[in-house]
CSV table of C-alpha atoms in Angstrom, one decimal:
chain,number,residue,atom,x,y,z
A,11,MET,CA,0.0,0.0,0.0
A,12,SER,CA,1.3,3.4,-0.9
A,13,ASN,CA,0.5,6.8,0.6
A,14,ILE,CA,1.6,9.7,-1.6
A,15,VAL,CA,1.1,13.4,-0.7
A,16,LEU,CA,1.6,16.2,-3.3
A,17,LYS,CA,1.5,19.9,-2.5
A,18,LEU,CA,0.1,21.3,-5.8
A,19,PRO,CA,-0.8,24.8,-7.1
A,20,GLU,CA,-4.5,25.7,-7.4
A,21,GLU,CA,-4.5,25.3,-11.2
A,22,SER,CA,-3.3,21.7,-10.9
A,23,LEU,CA,-5.8,21.0,-8.1
A,24,LEU,CA,-8.7,22.2,-10.3
A,25,GLN,CA,-7.5,20.0,-13.2
A,26,LEU,CA,-7.2,17.0,-10.8
A,27,ILE,CA,-10.7,17.5,-9.4
A,28,ALA,CA,-12.1,17.8,-12.9
A,29,HIS,CA,-10.3,14.6,-14.0
A,30,TYR,CA,-11.6,12.5,-11.1
A,31,LYS,CA,-15.1,14.1,-11.0
A,32,PRO,CA,-16.8,11.0,-12.4
A,33,ASN,CA,-15.4,9.0,-9.4
A,34,GLN,CA,-16.3,11.6,-6.7
A,35,THR,CA,-17.5,10.4,-3.3
A,36,ALA,CA,-19.0,12.4,-0.4
A,37,ALA,CA,-16.4,14.3,1.6
A,38,LYS,CA,-16.6,13.3,5.3
A,39,ALA,CA,-14.7,16.1,6.9
A,40,PRO,CA,-14.8,19.9,6.7
A,41,TYR,CA,-11.2,20.2,5.8
A,42,VAL,CA,-11.6,17.7,2.9
A,43,ARG,CA,-12.3,19.6,-0.4
A,44,PHE,CA,-12.8,16.6,-2.7
A,45,THR,CA,-12.6,12.8,-2.6
A,46,ALA,CA,-12.7,10.2,-5.4
A,47,LYS,CA,-12.6,6.5,-5.2
A,48,LEU,CA,-11.0,4.4,-8.1
A,49,ALA,CA,-10.8,0.7,-8.3
A,50,ASP,CA,-7.4,0.7,-6.6
A,51,THR,CA,-6.9,4.2,-5.3
A,52,VAL,CA,-8.5,6.8,-3.1
A,53,VAL,CA,-7.8,10.4,-4.0
A,54,THR,CA,-8.3,13.1,-1.4
A,55,VAL,CA,-7.9,16.9,-1.9
A,56,TYR,CA,-7.6,18.9,1.3
A,57,THR,CA,-8.3,22.6,1.9
A,58,SER,CA,-4.6,23.0,2.7
A,59,GLY,CA,-3.8,22.5,-0.9
A,60,LYS,CA,-2.5,19.0,-0.6
A,61,ALA,CA,-3.6,15.9,-2.5
A,62,MET,CA,-3.2,12.4,-1.1
A,63,PHE,CA,-3.2,9.2,-3.1
A,64,GLN,CA,-3.7,6.0,-1.2
A,65,GLY,CA,-3.8,2.5,-2.4
A,66,ALA,CA,-2.2,0.0,-4.8
A,67,GLY,CA,-2.4,2.5,-7.7
A,68,ALA,CA,-1.3,5.6,-5.7
A,69,GLU,CA,2.1,5.9,-7.5
A,70,ARG,CA,0.5,5.6,-10.9
A,71,GLU,CA,-2.2,8.3,-10.2
A,72,ALA,CA,0.2,10.7,-8.4
A,73,ALA,CA,2.6,10.5,-11.4
A,74,ARG,CA,-0.1,12.2,-13.5
A,75,TRP,CA,0.1,15.4,-11.3
A,76,GLY,CA,3.3,15.6,-9.4
A,77,GLU,CA,6.7,16.6,-10.7
A,78,PRO,CA,9.5,16.3,-8.1
A,79,GLU,CA,10.8,19.8,-9.0
A,80,ALA,CA,7.4,21.4,-8.6
A,81,ALA,CA,5.8,19.5,-5.7
A,82,LYS,CA,6.5,18.4,-2.2
A,83,LEU,CA,6.4,14.7,-2.4
A,84,VAL,CA,6.1,12.0,0.3
A,85,VAL,CA,6.1,8.4,-1.0
A,86,ALA,CA,5.5,5.9,1.8
A,87,LYS,CA,4.6,2.2,1.9
A,88,GLY,CA,2.2,1.0,4.5
A,89,ASP,CA,-1.3,1.2,5.9
A,90,GLN,CA,-4.0,3.5,4.5
A,91,LEU,CA,-4.3,6.5,6.7
A,92,PRO,CA,-7.5,8.3,7.8
A,93,PRO,CA,-8.4,11.5,6.0
A,94,ASP,CA,-6.3,14.6,6.9
A,95,PHE,CA,-4.2,12.4,9.1
A,96,GLU,CA,-1.6,15.1,9.6
A,97,LYS,CA,-4.1,17.1,11.7
A,98,LEU,CA,-5.2,14.2,14.0
A,99,SER,CA,-4.0,13.4,17.6
A,100,VAL,CA,-1.3,10.8,17.0
A,101,LEU,CA,1.2,8.8,19.0
A,102,GLY,CA,4.2,8.2,16.8
A,103,SER,CA,7.4,6.1,17.3
A,104,ASP,CA,10.7,5.9,15.6
A,105,GLU,CA,14.2,4.5,16.2
A,106,THR,CA,17.8,5.3,15.3
A,107,GLY,CA,21.3,3.8,15.7
A,108,THR,CA,20.5,0.5,14.0
A,109,GLY,CA,23.1,1.0,11.3
A,110,ASP,CA,25.8,2.5,13.5
A,111,PHE,CA,28.7,0.2,14.6
A,112,PHE,CA,29.4,2.3,17.7
A,113,GLY,CA,26.6,3.3,20.1
A,114,PRO,CA,23.2,2.1,21.1
A,115,ILE,CA,19.8,1.6,19.5
A,116,THR,CA,17.4,4.2,20.7
A,117,VAL,CA,13.6,4.2,20.3
A,118,ALA,CA,11.3,7.1,21.2
A,119,ALA,CA,7.5,7.5,21.1
A,120,CYS,CA,5.9,10.9,21.2
A,121,TYR,CA,2.2,12.0,21.5
A,122,VAL,CA,1.1,15.1,19.7
A,123,PRO,CA,-2.6,15.9,20.2
A,124,ALA,CA,-4.4,17.7,17.4
A,125,GLU,CA,-4.4,21.1,19.2
A,126,LYS,CA,-0.6,21.0,19.5
A,127,VAL,CA,0.3,20.0,15.9
A,128,ALA,CA,0.9,23.7,15.1
A,129,LEU,CA,3.1,24.1,18.1
A,130,ALA,CA,5.3,21.2,16.9
A,131,HIS,CA,5.7,23.0,13.6
A,132,GLU,CA,6.5,26.3,15.4
A,133,LEU,CA,9.2,24.6,17.3
A,134,GLY,CA,10.8,23.7,14.0
A,135,VAL,CA,9.9,20.0,13.7
A,136,LYS,CA,10.2,18.3,10.4
A,137,ASP,CA,11.7,15.1,9.1
A,138,SER,CA,14.8,14.6,11.3
A,139,LYS,CA,16.8,13.5,8.2
A,140,GLN,CA,16.5,17.2,7.0
A,141,LEU,CA,17.9,18.5,10.3
A,142,THR,CA,21.4,18.7,11.6
A,143,ASP,CA,22.5,17.0,14.8
A,144,ASP,CA,23.2,20.4,16.4
A,145,TRP,CA,19.7,21.6,15.5
A,146,MET,CA,18.1,18.5,17.0
A,147,ARG,CA,20.1,18.9,20.2
A,148,ARG,CA,18.7,22.4,20.5
A,149,VAL,CA,15.0,21.6,19.8
A,150,ALA,CA,14.8,18.2,21.7
A,151,PRO,CA,14.5,19.8,25.2
A,152,ASP,CA,11.5,21.9,24.0
A,153,LEU,CA,9.8,18.8,22.5
A,154,LYS,CA,10.3,16.8,25.6
A,155,ALA,CA,8.8,19.6,27.7
A,156,ALA,CA,5.8,20.1,25.4
A,157,PHE,CA,4.8,16.5,24.6
A,158,ALA,CA,4.3,13.3,26.4
A,159,HIS,CA,7.1,11.0,25.3
A,160,SER,CA,9.2,8.0,26.2
A,161,VAL,CA,12.7,7.2,25.1
A,162,LEU,CA,14.6,3.9,25.5
A,163,THR,CA,18.3,3.3,25.0
A,164,LEU,CA,19.6,-0.2,24.5
A,165,LYS,CA,23.4,0.0,25.2
A,166,ASN,CA,25.9,-2.1,23.4
A,167,GLU,CA,26.6,-4.6,26.1
A,168,LYS,CA,23.0,-5.7,26.4
A,169,TYR,CA,22.5,-5.5,22.6
A,170,ASN,CA,25.4,-7.9,22.0
A,171,ARG,CA,24.0,-10.3,24.7
A,172,VAL,CA,20.5,-10.6,23.2
A,173,GLN,CA,21.9,-10.7,19.7
A,174,GLU,CA,24.1,-13.6,20.6
A,175,GLN,CA,20.9,-15.3,22.0
A,176,GLY,CA,19.4,-15.2,18.5
A,177,TRP,CA,17.4,-11.9,18.6
A,178,SER,CA,17.4,-10.1,15.3
A,179,GLN,CA,17.4,-6.3,15.1
A,180,GLY,CA,13.8,-6.6,14.0
A,181,LYS,CA,12.8,-8.3,17.2
A,182,ILE,CA,14.9,-5.9,19.3
A,183,LYS,CA,13.2,-2.8,17.7
A,184,ALA,CA,9.7,-4.3,17.9
A,185,LEU,CA,10.1,-4.9,21.6
A,186,MET,CA,11.4,-1.4,22.2
A,187,HIS,CA,8.7,0.2,20.1
A,188,ASN,CA,6.0,-1.7,22.0
A,189,GLN,CA,7.5,-0.7,25.3
A,190,ALA,CA,7.9,3.0,24.4
A,191,LEU,CA,4.3,3.2,23.1
A,192,LYS,CA,3.0,1.5,26.3
A,193,HIS,CA,4.8,4.1,28.5
A,194,VAL,CA,3.3,7.0,26.6
A,195,LEU,CA,-0.2,5.6,26.6
A,196,ARG,CA,0.0,5.3,30.4
A,197,LYS,CA,1.2,8.9,30.7
A,198,ILE,CA,-1.8,10.3,28.8
A,199,VAL,CA,-4.6,8.3,30.4
A,200,PRO,CA,-7.6,8.9,30.1
A,201,GLU,CA,-6.8,10.5,26.7
A,202,LYS,CA,-6.5,8.2,23.7
A,203,PRO,CA,-4.8,9.0,20.4
A,204,ALA,CA,-6.8,8.9,17.2
A,205,ALA,CA,-4.1,6.6,15.9
A,206,ILE,CA,-0.7,5.2,16.6
A,207,LEU,CA,1.8,5.4,13.8
A,208,ILE,CA,5.0,3.3,13.8
A,209,ASP,CA,7.8,4.1,11.3
A,210,GLN,CA,7.7,0.8,9.6
A,211,PHE,CA,10.7,-1.5,9.7
A,212,ALA,CA,8.8,-4.8,9.4
A,213,GLU,CA,5.4,-6.0,8.0
A,214,ARG,CA,2.6,-6.0,10.5
A,215,GLY,CA,2.5,-9.8,10.9
A,216,ILE,CA,6.3,-10.0,11.5
A,217,TYR,CA,6.2,-7.1,14.0
A,218,TYR,CA,3.6,-8.8,16.1
A,219,LYS,CA,5.3,-12.2,15.8
A,220,HIS,CA,8.4,-10.6,17.4
A,221,ILE,CA,6.4,-9.4,20.4
A,222,LYS,CA,3.9,-12.2,20.8
A,223,ASP,CA,5.2,-13.3,24.2
A,224,GLU,CA,4.9,-9.8,25.8
A,225,LYS,CA,2.3,-9.4,28.6
A,226,GLU,CA,1.0,-6.2,27.1
A,227,ILE,CA,0.9,-5.8,23.3
A,228,ILE,CA,-0.2,-2.4,21.8
A,229,GLN,CA,-2.5,-3.1,18.9
A,230,GLU,CA,-5.5,-0.8,19.0
A,231,ASN,CA,-5.5,1.8,16.2
A,232,VAL,CA,-1.8,0.9,15.3
A,233,LEU,CA,-0.8,1.9,11.7
A,234,PHE,CA,2.5,1.2,10.0
A,235,SER,CA,4.1,3.2,7.2
A,236,THR,CA,7.6,3.9,5.9
A,237,LYS,CA,8.8,7.5,5.9
A,238,ALA,CA,6.2,8.1,8.7
A,239,GLU,CA,8.1,11.2,9.9
A,240,GLY,CA,6.7,12.9,6.7
A,241,LEU,CA,3.1,11.8,7.4
A,242,HIS,CA,2.7,13.1,11.0
A,243,VAL,CA,4.7,15.4,13.1
A,244,SER,CA,4.5,13.0,16.1
A,245,VAL,CA,6.8,10.6,14.3
A,246,ALA,CA,9.2,13.5,13.4
A,247,CYS,CA,9.2,14.5,17.1
A,248,ALA,CA,9.9,10.9,18.1
A,249,SER,CA,12.7,10.7,15.6
A,250,ILE,CA,14.4,13.8,16.9
A,251,ILE,CA,14.1,12.7,20.5
A,252,ALA,CA,15.5,9.2,19.7
A,253,ARG,CA,18.4,10.8,17.7
A,254,VAL,CA,19.4,13.1,20.5
A,255,ALA,CA,19.4,10.2,23.0
A,256,PHE,CA,21.7,8.4,20.6
A,257,LEU,CA,24.0,11.4,20.3
A,258,GLU,CA,24.1,11.8,24.1
A,259,GLU,CA,25.2,8.2,24.6
A,260,MET,CA,27.8,8.6,21.8
A,261,ASP,CA,29.1,11.7,23.7
A,262,ARG,CA,29.4,9.7,26.9
A,263,MET,CA,31.1,6.8,25.2
A,264,SER,CA,33.5,9.2,23.3
A,265,SER,CA,34.5,10.9,26.6
A,266,GLU,CA,35.1,7.5,28.3
A,267,THR,CA,37.1,6.1,25.4
A,268,GLY,CA,39.1,9.2,24.7
A,269,ILE,CA,38.3,9.1,21.0
A,270,THR,CA,35.5,10.9,19.2
A,271,LEU,CA,33.5,7.9,18.0
A,272,PRO,CA,32.4,8.3,14.4
A,273,LYS,CA,28.8,7.5,13.3
A,274,GLY,CA,27.8,5.0,10.7
A,275,ALA,CA,29.7,1.9,9.5
A,276,GLY,CA,32.2,3.1,6.9
A,277,LYS,CA,35.9,3.2,6.6
A,278,ILE,CA,36.4,5.9,9.2
A,279,VAL,CA,34.6,3.7,11.7
A,280,ASP,CA,36.9,0.7,10.9
A,281,GLU,CA,40.0,2.9,11.5
A,282,ALA,CA,38.6,4.3,14.8
A,283,ALA,CA,37.8,0.7,15.9
A,284,ALA,CA,41.3,-0.5,15.1
A,285,LYS,CA,42.8,2.3,17.3
A,286,ILE,CA,40.5,1.3,20.2
A,287,LEU,CA,41.3,-2.4,19.6
A,288,LEU,CA,45.1,-1.7,19.8
A,289,LYS,CA,44.7,0.6,22.9
A,290,HIS,CA,42.1,-1.2,24.9
A,291,GLY,CA,41.7,-4.7,23.5
A,292,GLU,CA,38.9,-6.8,22.0
A,293,SER,CA,36.7,-7.0,25.1
A,294,TYR,CA,36.6,-3.2,25.5
A,295,LEU,CA,35.8,-2.7,21.8
A,296,LYS,CA,32.9,-5.2,21.9
A,297,ASN,CA,31.3,-3.4,24.8
A,298,ILE,CA,30.9,-0.2,22.8
A,299,THR,CA,30.0,-1.7,19.4
A,300,LYS,CA,27.4,-3.9,17.7
A,301,ALA,CA,29.9,-6.7,17.6
A,302,HIS,CA,28.3,-8.8,14.9
A,303,PHE,CA,28.8,-6.0,12.3
A,304,ALA,CA,31.4,-6.7,9.6
A,305,ASN,CA,33.4,-3.7,11.0
A,306,THR,CA,34.7,-5.9,13.8
A,307,LYS,CA,36.7,-8.1,11.4
A,308,LYS,CA,37.8,-5.1,9.4
A,309,ALA,CA,39.1,-3.4,12.5
A,310,GLN,CA,40.9,-6.6,13.5
A,311,ALA,CA,42.6,-6.8,10.1
A,312,LEU,CA,43.7,-3.1,10.3
A,313,ALA,CA,45.0,-3.6,13.8
A,314,ASN,CA,47.0,-6.7,12.8
A,315,LYS,CA,48.6,-4.7,10.0
A,316,LYS,CA,49.7,-2.0,12.4
A,317,ARG,CA,51.1,-4.6,14.9
A,318,TYR,CA,53.3,-6.0,12.2
């Protein structure tokens, strides 16, 4: 399932409405200007000037109207979202650190009620991939003060232990997302979000298989979508909070190690790991990394070359 949002000029919106007029259905919300239902796609035009295409044919239909140079485009795979989803009260969750050799995995969940969506935007929230680490460090305290949230940090020592027990990253992330969502839902009782949106890293069935043995499994009104930070500001907030938690743990580890630990899993990471290996040994390196990554063997090879 695809969800594609285009921000179009008025002229294009009028052409779109005329094109889909034979398939028009009744608009069910005051902020919906026009809706049409095709065999495999639902087209919704909002009073904000955005057009959303949802369904198996979303990419085909959106391609009729949206040029990347002329439109703000969000292409996401996942569940069909309710109308004008970006304006609803939503609890969103996201994670970071999964692809980094050094440092933890962090997961955050954040609840943004409808009446505070505008506040989140005023605080400068957008897709965290469009923000610098420095900017996210500055805005995160305001987000944590303004919105109910939960952030979990799985440090490397425990990560390696459960990974060696056979847990995949998918299982680790699913358990952490479920836990973070549970924490926030408890904080906002008796209020309930209109929806819960998880930035999708696994299909629904696989996600729930990972957490099937948990005592409390969050399932009511849960939606999954890729690129979810572009679909609701709650996920963007969660993404920022998770990223800053990751950065803070990296700061702590760098201070302890005496080396500024690089992010990612590239060549510079291998070189830093080799230095740590030579200075502190294999056991120390393992406790600050995701030891099963290929970087471990690469660092060992580099360290051996320097020894000889």
